[in-house]
Tab-separated table of C-alpha atoms (C1' of nucleotides) in Angstrom:
chain	number	residue	atom	x	y	z
D	1	UNK	CA	-0.183	-0.237	-0.176
D	2	UNK	CA	1.253	3.179	-0.583
D	3	UNK	CA	1.592	5.260	1.694
D	4	UNK	CA	0.115	8.654	2.758
D	5	UNK	CA	1.308	12.322	4.241
D	6	UNK	CA	-2.496	11.877	6.985
D	7	UNK	CA	-4.501	8.686	6.501
D	8	UNK	CA	-6.142	9.506	9.509
D	9	UNK	CA	-8.058	13.072	7.283
D	10	UNK	CA	-9.340	10.570	4.771
D	11	UNK	CA	-12.911	10.884	6.235
D	12	UNK	CA	-12.501	13.992	6.797
D	13	UNK	CA	-11.174	15.242	2.903
D	14	UNK	CA	-14.425	12.489	2.296
D	15	UNK	CA	-16.875	14.334	4.756
D	16	UNK	CA	-16.126	17.557	3.124
D	17	UNK	CA	-16.626	16.136	-0.481
D	18	UNK	CA	-19.641	15.366	0.382
D	19	UNK	CA	-21.308	18.007	2.080
D	20	UNK	CA	-20.675	19.234	-0.953
D	21	UNK	CA	-21.469	17.397	-3.366
D	22	UNK	CA	-24.297	14.998	-1.199
D	23	UNK	CA	-26.814	13.839	-3.830
D	24	UNK	CA	-30.089	14.798	-2.812
D	25	UNK	CA	-33.521	12.388	-2.344
D	26	UNK	CA	-36.183	11.434	-0.535
D	27	UNK	CA	-35.149	9.477	2.940
D	28	UNK	CA	-32.344	11.572	3.266
D	29	UNK	CA	-32.506	14.833	5.444
D	30	UNK	CA	-31.346	17.634	4.288
D	31	UNK	CA	-27.706	19.700	4.336
D	32	UNK	CA	-28.804	23.010	7.012
D	33	UNK	CA	-31.339	18.978	8.650
D	34	UNK	CA	-27.153	17.478	8.903
D	35	UNK	CA	-25.520	20.306	10.410
D	36	UNK	CA	-28.050	21.283	13.138
D	37	UNK	CA	-27.535	17.315	14.055
D	38	UNK	CA	-31.600	16.033	12.864
D	39	UNK	CA	-31.020	12.543	11.935
D	40	UNK	CA	-33.931	10.918	9.211
D	41	UNK	CA	-36.741	8.684	9.611
D	42	UNK	CA	-35.938	5.345	10.419
D	43	UNK	CA	-38.654	4.197	8.999
D	44	UNK	CA	-37.459	5.282	5.925
D	45	UNK	CA	-34.463	5.230	5.567
D	46	UNK	CA	-35.397	1.078	6.388
D	47	UNK	CA	-37.511	1.010	3.161
D	48	UNK	CA	-34.792	2.914	1.523
D	49	UNK	CA	-31.723	0.587	1.844
D	50	UNK	CA	-34.392	-2.815	1.635
D	51	UNK	CA	-35.588	-1.259	-1.893
D	52	UNK	CA	-31.809	-0.169	-3.134
D	53	UNK	CA	-30.717	-3.552	-2.291
D	54	UNK	CA	-28.941	-4.640	-6.007
D	55	UNK	CA	-31.455	-1.804	-7.675
D	56	UNK	CA	-30.197	1.565	-8.598
D	57	UNK	CA	-31.398	4.942	-7.311
D	58	UNK	CA	-32.689	5.523	-10.436
D	59	UNK	CA	-35.987	3.102	-10.414
D	60	UNK	CA	-36.280	3.315	-6.951
D	61	UNK	CA	-37.010	6.309	-6.097
D	62	UNK	CA	-41.153	6.417	-7.357
D	63	UNK	CA	-41.131	2.979	-5.658
D	64	UNK	CA	-39.825	4.347	-2.632
D	65	UNK	CA	-42.588	7.714	-3.004
D	66	UNK	CA	-45.689	5.432	-3.565
D	67	UNK	CA	-44.872	3.967	-0.584
D	68	UNK	CA	-44.552	5.941	1.882
D	69	UNK	CA	-47.339	8.092	0.679
D	70	UNK	CA	-49.956	5.165	1.495
D	71	UNK	CA	-48.212	4.133	4.243
D	72	UNK	CA	-46.374	6.379	6.392
D	73	UNK	CA	-45.081	4.785	8.722
D	74	UNK	CA	-43.516	1.425	9.797
D	75	UNK	CA	-46.841	0.588	11.000
D	76	UNK	CA	-49.179	1.342	8.844
D	77	UNK	CA	-47.430	-0.423	6.550
D	78	UNK	CA	-47.862	-4.067	8.840
D	79	UNK	CA	-51.677	-3.207	8.915
D	80	UNK	CA	-51.026	-3.793	4.805
D	81	UNK	CA	-52.440	-6.688	2.865
D	82	UNK	CA	-50.270	-8.853	1.647
D	83	UNK	CA	-51.434	-8.668	-2.117
D	84	UNK	CA	-51.190	-4.314	-2.035
D	85	UNK	CA	-47.709	-4.718	-0.740
D	86	UNK	CA	-46.825	-7.167	-3.380
D	87	UNK	CA	-48.796	-5.559	-6.336
D	88	UNK	CA	-47.332	-2.301	-5.058
D	89	UNK	CA	-44.314	-3.950	-5.167
D	90	UNK	CA	-44.799	-5.840	-8.954
D	91	UNK	CA	-41.652	-4.818	-11.235
D	92	UNK	CA	-39.343	-3.523	-8.859
D	93	UNK	CA	-37.874	-7.116	-8.722
D	94	UNK	CA	-36.215	-9.917	-6.123
D	95	UNK	CA	-39.755	-9.623	-4.747
D	96	UNK	CA	-38.353	-12.140	-1.407
D	97	UNK	CA	-37.987	-8.871	-0.769
D	98	UNK	CA	-41.350	-7.395	-0.508
D	99	UNK	CA	-42.280	-10.580	1.704
D	100	UNK	CA	-39.848	-9.879	4.292
D	101	UNK	CA	-40.714	-6.045	4.624
D	102	UNK	CA	-44.500	-6.860	5.864
D	103	UNK	CA	-43.476	-9.955	7.710
D	104	UNK	CA	-40.524	-7.004	9.072
D	105	UNK	CA	-42.380	-4.190	9.608
D	106	UNK	CA	-44.467	-6.482	11.685
D	107	UNK	CA	-42.523	-7.882	14.142
D	108	UNK	CA	-40.584	-3.918	14.522
D	109	UNK	CA	-44.389	-3.555	15.651
D	110	UNK	CA	-45.238	-6.848	18.187
D	111	UNK	CA	-41.119	-7.265	18.779
D	112	UNK	CA	-40.678	-2.969	19.468
D	113	UNK	CA	-43.843	-1.301	19.293
D	114	UNK	CA	-44.007	0.661	16.342
D	115	UNK	CA	-40.354	1.591	16.823
D	116	UNK	CA	-37.276	0.470	15.150
D	117	UNK	CA	-34.159	-0.997	17.509
D	118	UNK	CA	-30.855	1.209	16.264
D	119	UNK	CA	-28.317	-2.112	17.813
D	120	UNK	CA	-27.087	-4.073	14.832
D	121	UNK	CA	-28.163	-7.209	16.554
D	122	UNK	CA	-31.936	-5.743	17.890
D	123	UNK	CA	-31.705	-5.052	13.588
D	124	UNK	CA	-29.777	-8.586	12.281
D	125	UNK	CA	-32.794	-10.669	13.765
D	126	UNK	CA	-35.290	-9.076	11.400
D	127	UNK	CA	-36.454	-10.211	8.320
D	128	UNK	CA	-34.835	-9.538	5.176
D	129	UNK	CA	-31.661	-7.127	7.010
D	130	UNK	CA	-28.332	-8.350	6.442
D	131	UNK	CA	-24.544	-7.153	8.095
D	132	UNK	CA	-24.772	-4.124	5.708
D	133	UNK	CA	-28.172	-2.956	6.212
D	134	UNK	CA	-28.418	-3.492	10.095
D	135	UNK	CA	-24.630	-1.256	9.941
D	136	UNK	CA	-26.857	1.384	6.911
D	137	UNK	CA	-29.719	1.723	9.726
D	138	UNK	CA	-27.407	1.945	12.782
D	139	UNK	CA	-25.152	4.506	11.501
D	140	UNK	CA	-27.651	6.462	9.342
D	141	UNK	CA	-29.945	6.269	11.439
D	142	UNK	CA	-29.049	6.269	14.947
D	143	UNK	CA	-25.598	7.943	13.931
D	144	UNK	CA	-24.164	4.682	16.041
D	145	UNK	CA	-20.855	4.344	13.987
D	146	UNK	CA	-20.766	0.456	12.443
D	147	UNK	CA	-19.819	0.375	8.879
D	148	UNK	CA	-21.159	-1.085	6.249
D	149	UNK	CA	-20.011	-2.976	3.099
D	150	UNK	CA	-21.933	-2.998	0.315
D	151	UNK	CA	-20.192	-3.497	-3.393
D	152	UNK	CA	-19.415	0.267	-3.617
D	153	UNK	CA	-16.814	0.248	-0.232
D	154	UNK	CA	-15.714	-2.585	-1.754
D	155	UNK	CA	-14.858	-1.311	-4.993
D	156	UNK	CA	-13.751	2.489	-2.668
D	157	UNK	CA	-11.450	0.345	-0.400
D	158	UNK	CA	-9.967	-2.482	-3.006
D	159	UNK	CA	-9.179	0.244	-5.117
D	160	UNK	CA	-8.211	2.501	-2.207
D	161	UNK	CA	-5.937	0.017	-1.362
D	162	UNK	CA	-4.846	-1.765	-4.535
D	163	UNK	CA	-6.381	-5.097	-3.265
D	164	UNK	CA	-6.199	-7.548	-5.809
D	165	UNK	CA	-7.687	-10.608	-4.544
D	166	UNK	CA	-11.116	-10.998	-6.248
D	167	UNK	CA	-14.133	-10.878	-3.982
D	168	UNK	CA	-15.957	-13.029	-2.153
D	169	UNK	CA	-12.841	-14.209	-1.351
D	170	UNK	CA	-11.939	-10.747	-0.239
D	171	UNK	CA	-14.309	-9.323	1.559
D	172	UNK	CA	-12.837	-9.751	5.396
D	173	UNK	CA	-9.603	-7.857	4.348
D	174	UNK	CA	-11.991	-5.388	2.615
D	175	UNK	CA	-14.467	-5.185	5.725
D	176	UNK	CA	-11.585	-4.656	8.012
D	177	UNK	CA	-9.716	-1.968	5.701
D	178	UNK	CA	-13.460	-0.070	5.813
D	179	UNK	CA	-13.598	-0.308	9.194
D	180	UNK	CA	-10.636	1.296	9.323
D	181	UNK	CA	-10.972	4.522	7.725
D	182	UNK	CA	-14.934	4.920	9.664
D	183	UNK	CA	-14.508	8.043	12.092
D	184	UNK	CA	-16.475	8.617	15.468
D	185	UNK	CA	-18.266	12.055	14.200
D	186	UNK	CA	-21.350	11.108	11.765
D	187	UNK	CA	-20.781	8.145	10.802
D	188	UNK	CA	-24.214	7.864	8.449
D	189	UNK	CA	-23.096	10.992	6.147
D	190	UNK	CA	-19.520	9.406	6.133
D	191	UNK	CA	-21.415	5.794	5.349
D	192	UNK	CA	-22.961	7.576	2.766
D	193	UNK	CA	-20.422	9.079	1.280
D	194	UNK	CA	-18.582	6.103	0.845
D	195	UNK	CA	-21.583	4.999	-1.194
D	196	UNK	CA	-22.254	8.249	-3.297
D	197	UNK	CA	-18.243	8.163	-3.763
D	198	UNK	CA	-18.722	4.671	-6.021
D	199	UNK	CA	-22.295	5.484	-7.398
D	200	UNK	CA	-20.645	8.710	-9.452
D	201	UNK	CA	-16.936	9.125	-9.101
D	202	UNK	CA	-15.715	5.900	-8.427
D	203	UNK	CA	-17.488	3.945	-10.561
D	204	UNK	CA	-16.967	0.068	-11.885
D	205	UNK	CA	-16.197	1.421	-15.856
D	206	UNK	CA	-14.649	4.297	-16.766
D	207	UNK	CA	-13.928	5.461	-12.667
D	208	UNK	CA	-13.535	9.466	-12.530
D	209	UNK	CA	-9.603	9.941	-10.645
D	210	UNK	CA	-9.236	12.835	-12.344
D	211	UNK	CA	-11.973	14.831	-10.131
D	212	UNK	CA	-11.614	12.047	-6.911
D	213	UNK	CA	-11.164	12.999	-3.370
D	214	UNK	CA	-8.765	10.192	-2.542
D	215	UNK	CA	-7.072	10.145	-5.630
D	216	UNK	CA	-3.951	11.462	-3.293
D	217	UNK	CA	-3.837	8.434	-1.588
D	218	UNK	CA	-5.317	5.954	-3.687
D	219	UNK	CA	-2.897	2.864	-4.433
D	220	UNK	CA	-5.057	1.719	-7.137
D	221	UNK	CA	-4.942	4.927	-9.283
D	222	UNK	CA	-0.542	5.881	-8.472
D	223	UNK	CA	-0.701	1.890	-9.816
D	224	UNK	CA	-2.930	2.573	-12.615
D	225	UNK	CA	-5.565	-0.709	-11.779
D	226	UNK	CA	-8.097	1.038	-10.971
D	227	UNK	CA	-10.694	-0.144	-13.999
D	228	UNK	CA	-9.540	-3.370	-13.297
D	229	UNK	CA	-10.335	-3.580	-9.187
D	230	UNK	CA	-11.847	-5.233	-7.345
D	231	UNK	CA	-11.716	-7.958	-9.195
D	232	UNK	CA	-13.985	-10.533	-9.308
D	233	UNK	CA	-14.727	-14.914	-9.948
D	234	UNK	CA	-16.550	-15.544	-13.537
D	235	UNK	CA	-19.697	-16.263	-13.405
D	236	UNK	CA	-21.511	-19.323	-15.711
D	237	UNK	CA	-23.618	-18.571	-18.417
D	238	UNK	CA	-27.144	-17.878	-18.139
D	239	UNK	CA	-29.354	-20.855	-20.098
D	240	UNK	CA	-32.231	-20.573	-21.570
D	241	UNK	CA	-35.224	-21.753	-20.842
D	242	UNK	CA	-38.669	-22.667	-22.448
D	243	UNK	CA	-42.779	-22.428	-21.228
D	244	UNK	CA	-46.221	-21.889	-21.880
D	245	UNK	CA	-48.811	-19.806	-20.221
D	246	UNK	CA	-52.144	-19.340	-20.331
D	247	UNK	CA	-54.168	-16.542	-20.163
D	248	UNK	CA	-58.001	-16.271	-20.535
D	249	UNK	CA	-60.403	-13.744	-20.821
D	250	UNK	CA	-63.870	-14.554	-19.187
D	251	UNK	CA	-66.887	-13.442	-20.349
D	252	UNK	CA	-67.789	-10.450	-18.123
D	253	UNK	CA	-64.149	-9.108	-18.547
D	254	UNK	CA	-62.320	-10.688	-15.857
D	255	UNK	CA	-59.142	-12.617	-15.633
D	256	UNK	CA	-57.751	-16.306	-14.499
D	257	UNK	CA	-54.537	-15.738	-12.755
D	258	UNK	CA	-52.906	-17.433	-9.294
D	259	UNK	CA	-50.931	-16.296	-7.052
D	260	UNK	CA	-47.374	-18.094	-7.278
D	261	UNK	CA	-45.981	-20.421	-3.947
D	262	UNK	CA	-44.617	-18.360	-1.757
D	263	UNK	CA	-40.576	-19.643	-2.119
D	264	UNK	CA	-38.753	-19.618	-5.832
D	265	UNK	CA	-39.250	-17.619	-8.137
D	266	UNK	CA	-41.511	-14.521	-7.934
D	267	UNK	CA	-42.637	-16.564	-4.653
D	268	UNK	CA	-46.051	-14.706	-3.190
D	269	UNK	CA	-46.718	-12.400	-6.407
D	270	UNK	CA	-49.355	-12.778	-9.694
D	271	UNK	CA	-49.238	-14.617	-12.540
D	272	UNK	CA	-50.558	-16.413	-15.789
D	273	UNK	CA	-51.402	-19.850	-14.770
D	274	UNK	CA	-48.657	-22.465	-16.949
D	275	UNK	CA	-46.442	-24.899	-17.423
D	276	UNK	CA	-42.930	-25.333	-15.377
D	277	UNK	CA	-40.057	-23.835	-17.139
D	278	UNK	CA	-37.610	-25.872	-18.700
D	279	UNK	CA	-34.107	-26.355	-19.712
D	280	UNK	CA	-35.086	-27.755	-23.423
D	281	UNK	CA	-35.574	-25.837	-27.066
D	282	UNK	CA	-37.300	-28.725	-28.655
D	283	UNK	CA	-40.443	-29.922	-27.752
D	284	UNK	CA	-41.691	-26.824	-25.918
D	285	UNK	CA	-43.200	-27.547	-23.015
D	286	UNK	CA	-47.234	-26.671	-23.280
D	287	UNK	CA	-48.228	-27.893	-19.516
D	288	UNK	CA	-51.941	-28.652	-18.889
D	289	UNK	CA	-54.479	-25.775	-20.243
D	290	UNK	CA	-56.222	-24.133	-16.393
D	291	UNK	CA	-58.864	-24.627	-18.163
D	292	UNK	CA	-61.428	-26.214	-21.174
D	293	UNK	CA	-61.157	-24.105	-24.391
D	294	UNK	CA	-60.361	-22.701	-27.982
D	295	UNK	CA	-57.256	-21.736	-27.140
D	296	UNK	CA	-55.562	-19.688	-29.458
D	297	UNK	CA	-51.638	-19.248	-30.201
D	298	UNK	CA	-50.770	-15.671	-30.099
D	299	UNK	CA	-48.815	-14.926	-32.206
D	300	UNK	CA	-44.316	-14.256	-31.161
D	301	UNK	CA	-43.139	-15.031	-27.919
D	302	UNK	CA	-41.905	-13.497	-24.233
D	303	UNK	CA	-38.307	-13.175	-24.323
D	304	UNK	CA	-36.833	-12.571	-20.286
D	305	UNK	CA	-33.810	-12.805	-18.456
D	306	UNK	CA	-33.892	-13.389	-15.147
D	307	UNK	CA	-30.288	-13.838	-12.648
D	308	UNK	CA	-29.922	-16.991	-13.335
D	309	UNK	CA	-31.206	-18.269	-16.537
D	310	UNK	CA	-33.031	-16.023	-20.225
D	311	UNK	CA	-36.266	-17.271	-21.172
D	312	UNK	CA	-38.640	-18.215	-24.207
D	313	UNK	CA	-42.433	-18.201	-23.133
D	314	UNK	CA	-44.935	-18.696	-25.561
D	315	UNK	CA	-48.701	-16.857	-25.285
D	316	UNK	CA	-51.767	-18.934	-25.324
D	317	UNK	CA	-55.362	-17.487	-25.907
D	318	UNK	CA	-58.554	-17.856	-24.787
D	319	UNK	CA	-62.522	-16.508	-24.182
D	320	UNK	CA	-64.591	-18.202	-21.837
D	321	UNK	CA	-67.939	-18.231	-20.370
D	322	UNK	CA	-69.650	-17.399	-17.067
D	323	UNK	CA	-69.547	-20.757	-15.918
D	324	UNK	CA	-66.340	-21.934	-16.138
D	325	UNK	CA	-64.640	-24.109	-13.695
D	326	UNK	CA	-60.539	-23.380	-13.891
D	327	UNK	CA	-58.515	-26.165	-12.175
D	328	UNK	CA	-56.090	-23.187	-11.101
D	329	UNK	CA	-56.200	-19.694	-10.318
D	330	UNK	CA	-58.893	-17.601	-9.503
D	331	UNK	CA	-60.630	-14.593	-11.718
D	332	UNK	CA	-59.976	-11.468	-11.141
D	333	UNK	CA	-62.870	-8.649	-12.206
D	334	UNK	CA	-61.740	-6.441	-15.103
D	335	UNK	CA	-61.949	-2.924	-12.189
D	336	UNK	CA	-59.664	-5.029	-10.464
D	337	UNK	CA	-57.255	-5.847	-12.875
D	338	UNK	CA	-54.279	-3.623	-13.069
D	339	UNK	CA	-51.486	-4.877	-14.914
D	340	UNK	CA	-49.230	-3.431	-12.991
D	341	UNK	CA	-49.499	-5.497	-10.301
D	342	UNK	CA	-48.342	-8.148	-12.159
D	343	UNK	CA	-44.169	-9.099	-11.678
D	344	UNK	CA	-42.212	-7.827	-15.547
D	345	UNK	CA	-42.548	-10.865	-17.364
D	346	UNK	CA	-46.297	-11.483	-16.636
D	347	UNK	CA	-47.092	-7.819	-17.549
D	348	UNK	CA	-44.534	-8.819	-21.045
D	349	UNK	CA	-46.978	-11.626	-21.395
D	350	UNK	CA	-50.650	-9.411	-20.966
D	351	UNK	CA	-48.969	-6.376	-23.378
D	352	UNK	CA	-47.829	-9.371	-25.973
D	353	UNK	CA	-51.352	-10.674	-26.116
D	354	UNK	CA	-53.164	-7.477	-26.198
D	355	UNK	CA	-50.970	-6.952	-29.510
D	356	UNK	CA	-51.691	-10.547	-30.186
D	357	UNK	CA	-55.633	-10.264	-30.781
D	358	UNK	CA	-54.899	-6.225	-32.410
D	359	UNK	CA	-53.608	-7.290	-34.968
D	360	UNK	CA	-55.971	-10.441	-34.599
D	361	UNK	CA	-53.435	-13.899	-32.693
T	1	DG	C1'	-19.262	-21.621	-0.126
T	2	DA	C1'	-22.147	-21.046	-4.095
T	3	DG	C1'	-26.254	-21.235	-5.988
T	4	DG	C1'	-31.435	-18.756	-6.365
T	5	DC	C1'	-33.484	-14.588	-6.568
T	6	DG	C1'	-35.782	-9.631	-11.297
T	7	DT	C1'	-34.751	-5.384	-13.581
T	8	DG	C1'	-33.582	-2.277	-15.992
T	9	DG	C1'	-29.784	0.990	-18.519
T	10	DA	C1'	-25.122	1.172	-20.053
T	11	DA	C1'	-21.568	0.057	-23.121
U	1	DT	C1'	-27.581	-8.940	-29.377
U	2	DT	C1'	-25.203	-9.842	-25.630
U	3	DT	C1'	-22.831	-8.561	-21.442
U	4	DC	C1'	-22.994	-6.691	-17.268
U	5	DC	C1'	-24.191	-4.948	-13.549
U	6	DA	C1'	-26.915	-1.800	-9.178
U	7	DA	C1'	-26.707	1.218	-1.560
U	8	DG	C1'	-27.997	-7.792	-0.799
U	9	DC	C1'	-30.299	-11.552	1.288
U	10	DC	C1'	-30.845	-16.038	2.223
U	11	DT	C1'	-30.908	-21.135	2.462
DNA sequence: GAGGCGTGGAA
DNA sequence: TTTCCAAGCCT
């Protein structure tokens, strides 16, 4: 590691940068509040941190605004219906987060009287809160000296110290380096400052080292290795899976939908009944139609990529009478059906079916 | 430790 | 078009 003249100055240098460059976000307090030591609402900090897991700030903004408008407090959220919350989360992805969000809200009401605990261990015991989120809530909402280690901090530390050990093996060392720097003063602002630095300056590709407040002490900057760090173990290629979904509309306009099982892919979300999704290229799986009908094959197919596989989905459409008795799912009335309640892959299937009907299949 | 778990934007 | 990846957690 390159020696720095005043390593103890690094947190102060970054906080000075943050005071000027902090991005405005609905879950943050403004500069005046920060100056006065006013802390943000723990509920809003927690909600934003859950939404921000593996998700960009741009994407989270609108979801966060809708959630806090509909459920202003953790008690309001705890009292919500499961389907309401899953529908509001639809499109944001990683739906286990939404299931755990509700579990967590209810646990905060039951275990802690509706107030988020400040200490790391109590937070860690709540559903959906892991080491990162526990540290983030402790430091940002309660001003406790905890160290956050997210993808940004990992990248910044790997570069600052020119660490070439690949992730995830490098995590313990990166955490140790991050801990050394975490200040007792304004730890929450410092945590957000490192993450802002990683998101705007110390970016994965083409880092803007020339305008980085830490460019002088940065070892990777000196070695010219910044864009190569952190190193990561290569990931496996994604297989292609195939399947079929069935979209049935009743005479009164109601759609045949099902709530998916709690566990697994798209767990707890609304979706169209259909086949399993299999790794076969010939003989596309058709499964068994959920209701007897004159099924029509819609032109085209839905293509969608999940975390670990590509999906190609065939669509079949039918009109059914009021006497239809489906073997799976239940009819959702026209007035209650909102395409925005569907996870994206299911919304794509709906969009394709509408286009196919408009074009005469 | 490694794999499951979404989505949309950038390069 | 394909790949990479964004403020991770759970099993």
